[in-house]
CSV table of C-alpha atoms and ligand atoms in Angstrom, one decimal:
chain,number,residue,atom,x,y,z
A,137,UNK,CA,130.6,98.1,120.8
A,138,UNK,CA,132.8,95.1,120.4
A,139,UNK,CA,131.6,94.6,116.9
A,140,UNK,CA,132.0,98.6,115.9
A,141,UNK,CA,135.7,97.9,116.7
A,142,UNK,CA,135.7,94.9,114.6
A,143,UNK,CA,134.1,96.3,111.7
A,144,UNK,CA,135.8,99.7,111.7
A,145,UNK,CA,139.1,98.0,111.9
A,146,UNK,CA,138.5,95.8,108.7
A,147,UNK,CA,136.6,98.4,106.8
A,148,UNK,CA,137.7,101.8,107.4
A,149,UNK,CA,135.5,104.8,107.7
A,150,UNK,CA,136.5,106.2,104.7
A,151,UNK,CA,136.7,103.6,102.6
A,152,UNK,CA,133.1,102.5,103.3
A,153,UNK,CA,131.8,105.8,102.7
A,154,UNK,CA,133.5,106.0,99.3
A,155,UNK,CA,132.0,102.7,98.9
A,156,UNK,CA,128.5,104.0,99.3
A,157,UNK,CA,128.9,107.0,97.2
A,158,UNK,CA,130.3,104.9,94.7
A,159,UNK,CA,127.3,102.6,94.3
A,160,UNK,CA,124.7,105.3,94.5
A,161,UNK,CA,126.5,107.3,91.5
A,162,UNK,CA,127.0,104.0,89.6
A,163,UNK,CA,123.9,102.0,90.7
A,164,UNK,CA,122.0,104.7,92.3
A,165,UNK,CA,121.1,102.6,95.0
A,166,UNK,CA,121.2,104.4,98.2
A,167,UNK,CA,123.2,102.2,101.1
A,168,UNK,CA,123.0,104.6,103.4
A,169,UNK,CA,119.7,104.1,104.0
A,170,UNK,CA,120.1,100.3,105.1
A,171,UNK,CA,121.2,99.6,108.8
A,172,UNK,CA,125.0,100.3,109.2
A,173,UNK,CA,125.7,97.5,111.7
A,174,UNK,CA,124.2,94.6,109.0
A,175,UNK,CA,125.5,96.7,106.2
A,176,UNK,CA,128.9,96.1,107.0
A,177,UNK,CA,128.5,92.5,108.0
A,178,UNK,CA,127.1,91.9,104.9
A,179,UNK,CA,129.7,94.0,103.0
A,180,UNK,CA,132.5,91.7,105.2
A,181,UNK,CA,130.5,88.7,103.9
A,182,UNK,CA,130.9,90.0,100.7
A,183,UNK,CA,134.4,90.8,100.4
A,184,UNK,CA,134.9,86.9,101.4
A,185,UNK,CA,132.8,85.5,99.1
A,186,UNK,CA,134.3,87.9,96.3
A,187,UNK,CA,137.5,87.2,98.0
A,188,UNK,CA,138.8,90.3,98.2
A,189,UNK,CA,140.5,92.0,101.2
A,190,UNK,CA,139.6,95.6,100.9
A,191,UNK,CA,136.5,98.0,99.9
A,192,UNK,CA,138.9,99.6,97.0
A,193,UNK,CA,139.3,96.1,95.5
A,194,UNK,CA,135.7,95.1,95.6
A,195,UNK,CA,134.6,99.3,93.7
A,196,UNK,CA,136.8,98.3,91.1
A,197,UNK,CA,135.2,94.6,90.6
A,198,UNK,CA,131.2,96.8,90.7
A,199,UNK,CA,132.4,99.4,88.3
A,200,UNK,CA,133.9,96.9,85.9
A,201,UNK,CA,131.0,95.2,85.1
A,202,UNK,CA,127.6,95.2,85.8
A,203,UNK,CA,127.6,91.2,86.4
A,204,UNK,CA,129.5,91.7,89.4
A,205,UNK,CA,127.4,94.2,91.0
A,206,UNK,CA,124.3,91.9,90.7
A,207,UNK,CA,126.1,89.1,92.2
A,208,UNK,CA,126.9,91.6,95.1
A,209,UNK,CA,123.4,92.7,95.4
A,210,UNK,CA,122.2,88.4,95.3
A,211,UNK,CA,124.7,88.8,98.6
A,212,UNK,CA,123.9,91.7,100.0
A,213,UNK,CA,120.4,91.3,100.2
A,214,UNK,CA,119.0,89.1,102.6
A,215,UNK,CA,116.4,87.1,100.4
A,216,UNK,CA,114.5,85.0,103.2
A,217,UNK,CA,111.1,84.6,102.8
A,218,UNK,CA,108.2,82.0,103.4
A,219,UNK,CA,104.9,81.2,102.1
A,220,UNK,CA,101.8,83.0,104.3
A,221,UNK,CA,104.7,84.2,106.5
A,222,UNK,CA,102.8,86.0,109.1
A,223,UNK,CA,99.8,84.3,109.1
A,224,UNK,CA,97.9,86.6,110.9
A,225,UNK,CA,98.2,89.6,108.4
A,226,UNK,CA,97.5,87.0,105.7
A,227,UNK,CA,94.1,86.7,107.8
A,228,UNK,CA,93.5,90.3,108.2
A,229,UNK,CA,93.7,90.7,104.6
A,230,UNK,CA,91.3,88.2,103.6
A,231,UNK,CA,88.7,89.7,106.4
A,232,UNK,CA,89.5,93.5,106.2
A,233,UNK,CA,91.0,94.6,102.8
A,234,UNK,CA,89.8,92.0,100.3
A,235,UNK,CA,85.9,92.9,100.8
A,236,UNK,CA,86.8,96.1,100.5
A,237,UNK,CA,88.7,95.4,96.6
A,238,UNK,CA,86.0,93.2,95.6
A,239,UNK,CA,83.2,95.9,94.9
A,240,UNK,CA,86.1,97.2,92.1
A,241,UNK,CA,85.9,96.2,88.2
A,242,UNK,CA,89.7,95.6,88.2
A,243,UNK,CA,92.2,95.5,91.3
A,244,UNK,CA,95.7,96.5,91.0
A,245,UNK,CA,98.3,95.4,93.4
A,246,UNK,CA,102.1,96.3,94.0
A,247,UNK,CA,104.4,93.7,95.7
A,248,UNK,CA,107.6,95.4,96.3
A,249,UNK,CA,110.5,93.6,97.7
A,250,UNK,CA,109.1,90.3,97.0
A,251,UNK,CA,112.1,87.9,96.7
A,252,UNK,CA,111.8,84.7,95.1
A,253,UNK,CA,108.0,84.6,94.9
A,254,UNK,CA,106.5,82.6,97.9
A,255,UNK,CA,104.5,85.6,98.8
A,256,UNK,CA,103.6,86.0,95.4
A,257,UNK,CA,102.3,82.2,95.6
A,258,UNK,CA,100.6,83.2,99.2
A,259,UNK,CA,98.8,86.1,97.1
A,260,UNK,CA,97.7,84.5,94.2
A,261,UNK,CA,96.2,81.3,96.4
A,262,UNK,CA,93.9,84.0,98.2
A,263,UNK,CA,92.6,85.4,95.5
A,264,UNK,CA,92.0,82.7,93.7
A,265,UNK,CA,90.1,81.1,96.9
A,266,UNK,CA,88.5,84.6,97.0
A,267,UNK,CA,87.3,84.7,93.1
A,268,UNK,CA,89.9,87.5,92.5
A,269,UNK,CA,92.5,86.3,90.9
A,270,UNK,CA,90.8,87.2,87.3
A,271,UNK,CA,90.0,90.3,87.9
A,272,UNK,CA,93.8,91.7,89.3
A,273,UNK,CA,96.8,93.0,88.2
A,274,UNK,CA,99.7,92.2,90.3
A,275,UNK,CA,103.4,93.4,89.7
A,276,UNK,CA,105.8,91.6,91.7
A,277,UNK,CA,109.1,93.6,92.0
A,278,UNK,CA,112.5,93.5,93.4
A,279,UNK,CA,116.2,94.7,93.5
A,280,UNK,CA,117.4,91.5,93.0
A,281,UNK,CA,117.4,90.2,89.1
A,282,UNK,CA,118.4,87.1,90.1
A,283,UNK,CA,114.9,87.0,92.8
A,284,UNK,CA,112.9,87.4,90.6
A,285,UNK,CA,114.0,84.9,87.7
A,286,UNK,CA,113.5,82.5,90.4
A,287,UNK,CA,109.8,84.2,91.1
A,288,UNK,CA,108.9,83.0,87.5
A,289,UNK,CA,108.4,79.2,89.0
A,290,UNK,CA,108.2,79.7,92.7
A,291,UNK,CA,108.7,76.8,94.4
A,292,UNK,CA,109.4,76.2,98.4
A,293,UNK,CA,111.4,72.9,99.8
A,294,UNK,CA,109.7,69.8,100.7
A,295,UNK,CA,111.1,69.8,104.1
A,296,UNK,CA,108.9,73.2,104.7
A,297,UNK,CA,105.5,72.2,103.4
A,298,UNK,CA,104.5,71.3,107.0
A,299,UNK,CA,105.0,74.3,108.2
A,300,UNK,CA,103.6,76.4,105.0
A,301,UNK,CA,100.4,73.9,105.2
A,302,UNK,CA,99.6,75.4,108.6
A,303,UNK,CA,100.5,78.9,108.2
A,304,UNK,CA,97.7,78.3,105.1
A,305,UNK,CA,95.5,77.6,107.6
A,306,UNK,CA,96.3,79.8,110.1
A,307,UNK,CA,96.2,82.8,107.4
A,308,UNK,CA,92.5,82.3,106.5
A,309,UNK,CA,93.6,79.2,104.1
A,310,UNK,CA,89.9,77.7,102.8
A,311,UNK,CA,91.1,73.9,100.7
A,312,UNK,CA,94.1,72.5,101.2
A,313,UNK,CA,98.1,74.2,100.4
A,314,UNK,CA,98.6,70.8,98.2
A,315,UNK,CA,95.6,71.7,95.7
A,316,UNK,CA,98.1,74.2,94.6
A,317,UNK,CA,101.5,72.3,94.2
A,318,UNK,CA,102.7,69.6,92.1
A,319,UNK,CA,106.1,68.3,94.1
A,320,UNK,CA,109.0,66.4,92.7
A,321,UNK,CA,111.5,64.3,95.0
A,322,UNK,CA,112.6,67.6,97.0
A,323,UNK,CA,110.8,70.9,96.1
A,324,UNK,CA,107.1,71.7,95.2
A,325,UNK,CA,106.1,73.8,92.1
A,326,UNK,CA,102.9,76.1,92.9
A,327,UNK,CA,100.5,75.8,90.0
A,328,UNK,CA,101.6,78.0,87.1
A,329,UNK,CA,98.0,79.2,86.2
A,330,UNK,CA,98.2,81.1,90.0
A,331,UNK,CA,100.1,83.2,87.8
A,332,UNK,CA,99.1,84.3,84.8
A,333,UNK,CA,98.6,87.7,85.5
A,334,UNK,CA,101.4,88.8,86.9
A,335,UNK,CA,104.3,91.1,85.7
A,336,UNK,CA,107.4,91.2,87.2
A,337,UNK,CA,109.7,94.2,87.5
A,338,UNK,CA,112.9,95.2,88.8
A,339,UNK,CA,112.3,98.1,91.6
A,340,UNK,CA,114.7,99.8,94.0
A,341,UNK,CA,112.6,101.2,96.6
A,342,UNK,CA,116.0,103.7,97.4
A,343,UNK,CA,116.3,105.1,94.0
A,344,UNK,CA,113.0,105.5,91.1
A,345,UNK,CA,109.0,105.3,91.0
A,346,UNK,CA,107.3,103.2,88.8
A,347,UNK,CA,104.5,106.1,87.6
A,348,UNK,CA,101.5,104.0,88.3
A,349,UNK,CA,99.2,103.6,91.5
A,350,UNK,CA,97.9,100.5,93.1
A,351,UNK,CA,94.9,99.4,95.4
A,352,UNK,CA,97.2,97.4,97.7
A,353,UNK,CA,100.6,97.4,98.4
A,354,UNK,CA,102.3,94.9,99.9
A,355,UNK,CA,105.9,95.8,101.2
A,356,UNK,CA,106.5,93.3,103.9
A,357,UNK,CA,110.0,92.6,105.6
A,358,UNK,CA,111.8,95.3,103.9
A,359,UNK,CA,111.8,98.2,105.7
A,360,UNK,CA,113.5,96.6,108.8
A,361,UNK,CA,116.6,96.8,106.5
A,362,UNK,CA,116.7,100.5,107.0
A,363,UNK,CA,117.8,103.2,109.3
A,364,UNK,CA,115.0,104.5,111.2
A,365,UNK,CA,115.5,107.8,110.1
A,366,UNK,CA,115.7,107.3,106.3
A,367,UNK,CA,112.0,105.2,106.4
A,368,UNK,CA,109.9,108.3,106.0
A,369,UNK,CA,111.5,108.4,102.7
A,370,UNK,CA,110.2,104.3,101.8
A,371,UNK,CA,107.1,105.0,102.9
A,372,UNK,CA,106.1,108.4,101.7
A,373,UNK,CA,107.2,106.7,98.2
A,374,UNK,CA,104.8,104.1,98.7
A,375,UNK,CA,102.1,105.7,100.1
A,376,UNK,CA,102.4,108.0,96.2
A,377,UNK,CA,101.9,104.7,94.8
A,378,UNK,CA,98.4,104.2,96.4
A,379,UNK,CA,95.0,104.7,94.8
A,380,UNK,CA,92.8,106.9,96.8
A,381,UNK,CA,91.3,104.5,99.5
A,382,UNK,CA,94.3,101.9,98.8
A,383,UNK,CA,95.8,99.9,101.3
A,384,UNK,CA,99.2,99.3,102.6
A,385,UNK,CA,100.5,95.8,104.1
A,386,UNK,CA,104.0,95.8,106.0
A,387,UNK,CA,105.7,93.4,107.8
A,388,UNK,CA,104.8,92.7,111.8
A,389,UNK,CA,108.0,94.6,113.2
A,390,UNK,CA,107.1,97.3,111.1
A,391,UNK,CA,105.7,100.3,111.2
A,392,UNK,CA,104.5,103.9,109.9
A,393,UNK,CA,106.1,105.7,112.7
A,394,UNK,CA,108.4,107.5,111.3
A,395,UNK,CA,106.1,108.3,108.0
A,396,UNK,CA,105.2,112.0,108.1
A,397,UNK,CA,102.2,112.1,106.3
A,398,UNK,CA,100.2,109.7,109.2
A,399,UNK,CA,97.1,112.1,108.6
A,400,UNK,CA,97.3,110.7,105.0
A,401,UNK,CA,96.6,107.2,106.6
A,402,UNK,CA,94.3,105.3,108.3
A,403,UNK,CA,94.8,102.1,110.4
A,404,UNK,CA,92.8,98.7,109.2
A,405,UNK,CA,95.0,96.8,111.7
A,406,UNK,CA,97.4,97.7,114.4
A,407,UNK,CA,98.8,94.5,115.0
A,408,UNK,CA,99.3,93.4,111.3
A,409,UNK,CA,100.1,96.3,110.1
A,410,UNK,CA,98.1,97.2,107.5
A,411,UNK,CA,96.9,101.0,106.5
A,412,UNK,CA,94.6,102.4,104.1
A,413,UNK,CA,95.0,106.1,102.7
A,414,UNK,CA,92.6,108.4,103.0
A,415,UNK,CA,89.9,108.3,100.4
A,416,UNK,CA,90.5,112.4,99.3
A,417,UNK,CA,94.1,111.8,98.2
A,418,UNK,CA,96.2,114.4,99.2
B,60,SAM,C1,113.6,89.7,103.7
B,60,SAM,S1,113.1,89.7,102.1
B,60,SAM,C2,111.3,89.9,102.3
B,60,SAM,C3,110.6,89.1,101.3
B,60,SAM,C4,109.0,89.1,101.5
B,60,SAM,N1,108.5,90.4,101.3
B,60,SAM,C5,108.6,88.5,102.8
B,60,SAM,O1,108.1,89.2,103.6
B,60,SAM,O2,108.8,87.3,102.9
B,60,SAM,C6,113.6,91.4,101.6
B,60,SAM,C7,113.5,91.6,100.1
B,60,SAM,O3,113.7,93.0,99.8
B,60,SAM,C8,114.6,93.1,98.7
B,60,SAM,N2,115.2,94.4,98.7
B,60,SAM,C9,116.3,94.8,99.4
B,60,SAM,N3,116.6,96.1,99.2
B,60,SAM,C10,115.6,96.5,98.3
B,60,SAM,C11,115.4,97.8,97.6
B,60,SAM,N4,116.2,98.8,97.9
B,60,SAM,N5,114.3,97.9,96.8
B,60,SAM,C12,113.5,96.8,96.6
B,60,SAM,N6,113.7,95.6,97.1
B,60,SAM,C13,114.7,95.5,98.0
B,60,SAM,C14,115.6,91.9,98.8
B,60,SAM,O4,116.1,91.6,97.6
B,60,SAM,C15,114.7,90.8,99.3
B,60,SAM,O5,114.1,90.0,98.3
C-alpha cells in the first residue's frame, strides 16, 4: 500500500498509461503485460538513470531516437541469470526430454528470453556431453540488443565459478565445468566451439512470432515478469512454436496455470516444470 502511494505520487496514473501506449505504438512492446508494482520501480529507476523527472520527458527521449529506447529497455529489463541455474530442471532434462530428442535426425531448440548467454553455455555443455550438440539447431533470443551482443562470448565472473561448478554437478554435469572455460585474471570465456551452431535473434515475446517450430523450448525466468492474467497470452504463443511432441522448459516459480489450452499439454515434470505437447497437434 505504502509503495502504491509512493509510486502514484511520482508517476501519475495518466501519465504512466500514456507511457505504455506510447511504447506499444512506437515499439510495439506491450508493458502492460509486465507486473505493475516492478514496472513502475523500474520505470522510477529509469527516470534516475536517464535523469529525468517526469514520464512526458522520458516519451520524448524514446521517440527521438531509437538509441534511447534500447538503453531503456538494457534498464528496464532485469537481465540476471546464471549458468545451470536451477539445477534440478537442468537434471530433468538430461533424464526426461533429451532421450526423447535423440531418436530425431536434427533437433531444433528455441531459447527465448535468454539474456547474456549463460543458459545458452548451460545448453550447449549438455549436449555436447550428450553427443547432441552436432546435430541441433538452437536460436537464442531476446528483447534486449545489448543481451545478446554480450551472448556472442558468454562469459560468467571468476568469483561465481564455485558456485556454477556445483550447480554443473548438481544439473546432471558428467566432466568437469573448467573443461569448458578458458579464464583470464577475472572472468571465464566458455569454449567458442560450444557455439557454433547457434543463431541469435532479437524476440519480443509481447509483440511478433518468429514462423518456425521447435522441439524444445526453453523460456525460463521470464514469465514471472508478467501479470497473471496476461500469461495465457506468453504461453499459448509458445506452445504455437512447438513441434508436435515438443517440449516446453519454464522457470521453477513458473507455471501453465493460467494457459488455456492445458489439454494441449502434457506434464514431463511437475516440480521443474517442464511440459511436452501433445503428439496430434492441435
Ligand atoms: C531474468 S532474465 C532470465 C534469463 C534466463 N532465462 C535465466 O533463467 O537465467 C529475463 C530475460 O528476459 C528478457 N525479456 C524481458 N522481456 C522480454 C520480452 N518481452 N520478450 C523477450 N525477452 C524478454 C530480458 O531481457 C532478460 O534477459
Amino acid at each position: 500500500m505504502e509503495s502504491k502511494v509512493k509510486f502514484s505520487q511520482v508517476i501519475p496514473e495518466k501519465s504512466y498509461r500514456d507511457f505504455v501506449e506510447l511504447v506499444e505504438d512506437r515499439y510495439g512492446l506491450q508493458l502492460k503485460w509486465y507486473n505493475r508494482s516492478s514496472l513502475m520501480r523500474r520505470l522510477l529507476k529509469v527516470m534516475d538513470q536517464f535523469q529525468v523527472n517526469d514520464l512526458y520527458t522520458l516519451m520524448l527521449l524514446l521517440s527521438s531516437d531509437h538509441k534511447y529506447y534500447e538503453k531503456f529497455l538494457d534498464r528496464f529489463t532485469v537481465q540476471v541469470t546464471d549458468i545451470f541455474r536451477e539445477p534440478k530442471g537442468w537434471k530433468k532434462l538430461r533424464e526426461l526430454v533429451l532421450p526423447l530428442l535423440r531418436k530425431q535426425e536434427q533437433i531444433k531448440i528455441l531459447i527465448v528470453g535468454g539474456s547474456k548467454g549463460e543458459e545458452l553455455a548451460a545448453l550447449c555443455i549438455m549436449l555436447k556431453e550428450e553427443s547432441l550438440l552436432d546435430k541441433t539447431e538452437i536460436t537464442l533470443s531476446d528483447l534486449s540488443e545489448s543481451a545478446l551482443r554480450a551472448s556472442q562470448r558468454p562469459s560468467i565472473s571468476k568469483t561465481r565459478i564455485k558456485e556454477a561448478e556445483l550447480n554443473y554437478r548438481m544439473g546432471g554435469g558428467k566432466s568437469n565445468l573448467y573443461d569448458y572455460y578458458q579464464s583470464t585474471s577475472s572472468l571465464c570465456y566458455f569454449d567458442e566451439n560450444l557455439f557454433a551452431n547457434v543463431e541469435r535473434l532479437h524476440f519480443d515475446i509481447t509483440q511478433s512470432e518468429l514462423g518456425k517450430k521447435y522441439d524444445l523450448i526453453l523460456c525460463r525466468n521470464l514469465l514471472i515478469y508478467f501479470q497473471s492474467q496476461f500469461q495465457h497470452l506468453p504461453l499459448a504463443r509458445l506452445v504455437r512454436h512447438l513441434n508436435p511432441g515438443g517440449f516446453l522448459s519454464l522457470g521453477e516459480q513458473e507455471s501453465i496455470a493460467f494457459y488455456k489450452g492445458h489439454e494441449n499439454l502434457q506434464i514431463v515434470s511437475s516440480s521443474q516444470k517442464i511440459f511436452r505437447q501433445n503428439l496430434i497437434s492441435f
